[in-house]
Amino acid sequence: MIEKNAFRGCIKLKSVAIGDNSQLTTIGDYAFYECSSLASIIIPNSVITIGIYAFSDCSSLKEVIFSEDSKLTLIDFRVFSGCSSLTTIVIPNSVTEIGDYAFFGCTALSSIIIPESVTTMGSKVFQKCTSLTIYCEALSQPSGWMYDWNYSNCPVEWGIQNLEISK
């Protein structure tokens, strides 16, 4: 486990790579909050929980890579909010829920792929994502998605399959 607040405010931390052979299951609340130099993170398949605000306000974070066989089921409240340099992200197929404001203020985010497995979507998930196009595998908005999930009215393409985003 990476404990709550473990690296909070470590402004010189530039990258984090946790091997796939790791036994890390939990990244705690605020674990990397305000790590303003953090540019990339690789999240291994062993991680099943990422706490609230875990990577929030990591203003240099450009790349988040999830293991292909990820076990993560929830991208929680404000996990990536304020990551203003994040450009693309592919949500793992294991994720079933994206929490409120998860990507709030990710102003450089240009594309995101949301797998069909996401049946619950919180409120204002993409608010202030001014450059974003959302690609959804679902044919239409699932009933478990909040009415204001796309508060900023980003363009959405439904029924997208096998799309790969180039970095």
CSV table of C-alpha atoms in Angstrom, one decimal:
chain,number,residue,atom,x,y,z
A,1,MET,CA,0.0,0.0,0.0
A,2,ILE,CA,1.1,3.5,-0.7
A,3,GLU,CA,-0.3,5.3,2.4
A,4,LYS,CA,-2.6,8.4,2.4
A,5,ASN,CA,-0.5,11.5,1.8
A,6,ALA,CA,2.7,9.5,1.2
A,7,PHE,CA,4.2,11.7,-1.5
A,8,ARG,CA,1.8,14.7,-1.1
A,9,GLY,CA,3.5,17.9,-2.3
A,10,CYS,CA,6.8,16.2,-3.3
A,11,ILE,CA,7.5,18.8,-6.0
A,12,LYS,CA,10.7,17.2,-7.3
A,13,LEU,CA,9.2,13.7,-7.9
A,14,LYS,CA,9.2,13.2,-11.7
A,15,SER,CA,8.0,9.7,-12.4
A,16,VAL,CA,6.7,6.6,-10.7
A,17,ALA,CA,7.0,3.1,-12.1
A,18,ILE,CA,5.7,0.2,-10.0
A,19,GLY,CA,6.5,-3.2,-11.6
A,20,ASP,CA,3.8,-5.7,-12.6
A,21,ASN,CA,5.3,-8.2,-10.2
A,22,SER,CA,4.5,-5.8,-7.3
A,23,GLN,CA,2.0,-6.7,-4.6
A,24,LEU,CA,0.8,-3.1,-4.4
A,25,THR,CA,-3.0,-3.1,-4.1
A,26,THR,CA,-3.8,0.4,-2.9
A,27,ILE,CA,-2.8,3.9,-3.7
A,28,GLY,CA,-4.1,5.9,-0.8
A,29,ASP,CA,-6.1,9.2,-0.7
A,30,TYR,CA,-3.9,12.2,-1.7
A,31,ALA,CA,-0.9,9.9,-2.2
A,32,PHE,CA,0.6,12.0,-5.0
A,33,TYR,CA,-1.5,15.2,-4.5
A,34,GLU,CA,0.3,18.3,-5.8
A,35,CYS,CA,3.4,16.5,-7.0
A,36,SER,CA,3.8,19.2,-9.6
A,37,SER,CA,6.8,17.7,-11.4
A,38,LEU,CA,5.3,14.2,-11.7
A,39,ALA,CA,5.2,13.6,-15.5
A,40,SER,CA,4.3,9.9,-15.8
A,41,ILE,CA,3.0,7.0,-13.8
A,42,ILE,CA,2.6,3.3,-14.6
A,43,ILE,CA,-0.1,1.6,-12.6
A,44,PRO,CA,0.4,-2.2,-12.3
A,45,ASN,CA,-2.3,-4.9,-12.5
A,46,SER,CA,-2.1,-5.5,-8.8
A,47,VAL,CA,-3.6,-2.1,-7.9
A,48,ILE,CA,-7.3,-2.5,-7.1
A,49,THR,CA,-7.9,0.8,-5.3
A,50,ILE,CA,-6.9,4.4,-6.0
A,51,GLY,CA,-8.0,6.8,-3.3
A,52,ILE,CA,-9.6,10.2,-3.7
A,53,TYR,CA,-7.4,13.0,-5.0
A,54,ALA,CA,-4.5,10.5,-5.4
A,55,PHE,CA,-3.0,12.3,-8.4
A,56,SER,CA,-5.0,15.6,-8.2
A,57,ASP,CA,-3.1,18.8,-9.1
A,58,CYS,CA,-0.2,16.9,-10.6
A,59,SER,CA,0.1,19.7,-13.1
A,60,SER,CA,3.0,18.1,-15.1
A,61,LEU,CA,1.4,14.7,-15.4
A,62,LYS,CA,1.2,13.9,-19.1
A,63,GLU,CA,0.9,10.1,-19.1
A,64,VAL,CA,-1.0,7.5,-17.0
A,65,ILE,CA,-0.5,3.9,-18.1
A,66,PHE,CA,-2.7,1.1,-16.7
A,67,SER,CA,-1.6,-2.5,-17.0
A,68,GLU,CA,-3.5,-4.3,-19.8
A,69,ASP,CA,-4.9,-6.8,-17.2
A,70,SER,CA,-5.8,-4.1,-14.7
A,71,LYS,CA,-8.0,-5.1,-11.7
A,72,LEU,CA,-9.0,-1.5,-10.9
A,73,THR,CA,-12.8,-1.1,-10.8
A,74,LEU,CA,-13.2,2.6,-9.7
A,75,ILE,CA,-11.6,5.9,-10.7
A,76,ASP,CA,-12.7,7.7,-7.6
A,77,PHE,CA,-13.6,11.3,-6.7
A,78,ARG,CA,-11.1,13.9,-8.2
A,79,VAL,CA,-8.4,11.3,-8.8
A,80,PHE,CA,-6.9,13.1,-11.8
A,81,SER,CA,-8.5,16.6,-11.3
A,82,GLY,CA,-6.2,19.5,-12.1
A,83,CYS,CA,-3.8,17.3,-14.1
A,84,SER,CA,-3.6,20.1,-16.7
A,85,SER,CA,-0.9,18.5,-18.8
A,86,LEU,CA,-2.6,15.1,-19.2
A,87,THR,CA,-3.3,14.6,-22.9
A,88,THR,CA,-4.8,11.1,-23.4
A,89,ILE,CA,-5.9,8.3,-21.2
A,90,VAL,CA,-7.4,4.8,-21.9
A,91,ILE,CA,-9.6,3.6,-19.1
A,92,PRO,CA,-9.0,-0.1,-18.3
A,93,ASN,CA,-11.8,-2.6,-19.2
A,94,SER,CA,-11.9,-3.6,-15.5
A,95,VAL,CA,-13.3,-0.1,-14.5
A,96,THR,CA,-17.0,-0.1,-13.8
A,97,GLU,CA,-17.3,3.3,-12.1
A,98,ILE,CA,-15.9,6.8,-12.6
A,99,GLY,CA,-16.5,9.2,-9.7
A,100,ASP,CA,-17.5,12.8,-9.5
A,101,TYR,CA,-15.0,15.3,-11.0
A,102,ALA,CA,-12.5,12.6,-11.8
A,103,PHE,CA,-10.9,14.5,-14.6
A,104,PHE,CA,-12.1,18.0,-13.7
A,105,GLY,CA,-9.8,20.7,-15.1
A,106,CYS,CA,-7.7,18.4,-17.3
A,107,THR,CA,-7.5,21.2,-19.9
A,108,ALA,CA,-5.0,19.5,-22.2
A,109,LEU,CA,-6.9,16.2,-22.3
A,110,SER,CA,-7.7,15.7,-25.9
A,111,SER,CA,-9.2,12.2,-26.0
A,112,ILE,CA,-10.4,9.5,-23.6
A,113,ILE,CA,-11.7,6.0,-24.3
A,114,ILE,CA,-14.4,4.8,-22.0
A,115,PRO,CA,-15.0,1.0,-22.1
A,116,GLU,CA,-18.4,-0.5,-22.1
A,117,SER,CA,-17.6,-1.9,-18.6
A,118,VAL,CA,-18.2,1.6,-17.2
A,119,THR,CA,-21.8,1.4,-16.0
A,120,THR,CA,-21.7,4.2,-13.4
A,121,MET,CA,-20.5,7.7,-14.2
A,122,GLY,CA,-20.4,10.5,-11.6
A,123,SER,CA,-21.3,14.2,-11.8
A,124,LYS,CA,-19.2,16.7,-13.8
A,125,VAL,CA,-16.5,14.2,-14.5
A,126,PHE,CA,-15.0,16.2,-17.4
A,127,GLN,CA,-15.9,19.7,-16.3
A,128,LYS,CA,-13.4,22.3,-17.7
A,129,CYS,CA,-11.9,19.7,-20.1
A,130,THR,CA,-11.9,22.3,-23.0
A,131,SER,CA,-10.1,20.2,-25.6
A,132,LEU,CA,-11.6,16.8,-25.1
A,133,THR,CA,-13.3,14.3,-27.4
A,134,ILE,CA,-14.9,11.3,-25.5
A,135,TYR,CA,-14.9,7.9,-27.2
A,136,CYS,CA,-17.4,5.5,-25.7
A,137,GLU,CA,-17.7,1.8,-26.5
A,138,ALA,CA,-21.3,1.8,-25.3
A,139,LEU,CA,-23.9,2.4,-28.1
A,140,SER,CA,-25.6,5.1,-25.9
A,141,GLN,CA,-25.4,6.6,-22.5
A,142,PRO,CA,-25.9,3.9,-19.8
A,143,SER,CA,-28.7,4.5,-17.3
A,144,GLY,CA,-26.2,4.6,-14.4
A,145,TRP,CA,-24.5,7.7,-15.7
A,146,MET,CA,-25.4,11.0,-14.0
A,147,TYR,CA,-27.3,13.5,-16.2
A,148,ASP,CA,-24.4,16.0,-15.9
A,149,TRP,CA,-21.4,13.7,-16.4
A,150,ASN,CA,-20.4,15.7,-19.5
A,151,TYR,CA,-21.1,19.1,-18.0
A,152,SER,CA,-18.8,20.9,-20.4
A,153,ASN,CA,-20.6,19.3,-23.4
A,154,CYS,CA,-17.5,17.7,-24.9
A,155,PRO,CA,-18.0,15.9,-28.2
A,156,VAL,CA,-18.9,12.2,-27.6
A,157,GLU,CA,-18.7,9.4,-30.1
A,158,TRP,CA,-20.8,6.3,-29.2
A,159,GLY,CA,-20.3,2.7,-30.3
A,160,ILE,CA,-16.5,3.0,-30.8
A,161,GLN,CA,-14.8,-0.3,-30.9
A,162,ASN,CA,-11.1,-1.2,-31.1
A,163,LEU,CA,-10.0,2.4,-31.1
A,164,GLU,CA,-6.3,3.1,-30.2
A,165,ILE,CA,-5.2,6.5,-29.3
A,166,SER,CA,-1.7,7.4,-30.4
A,167,LYS,CA,0.5,9.3,-28.0
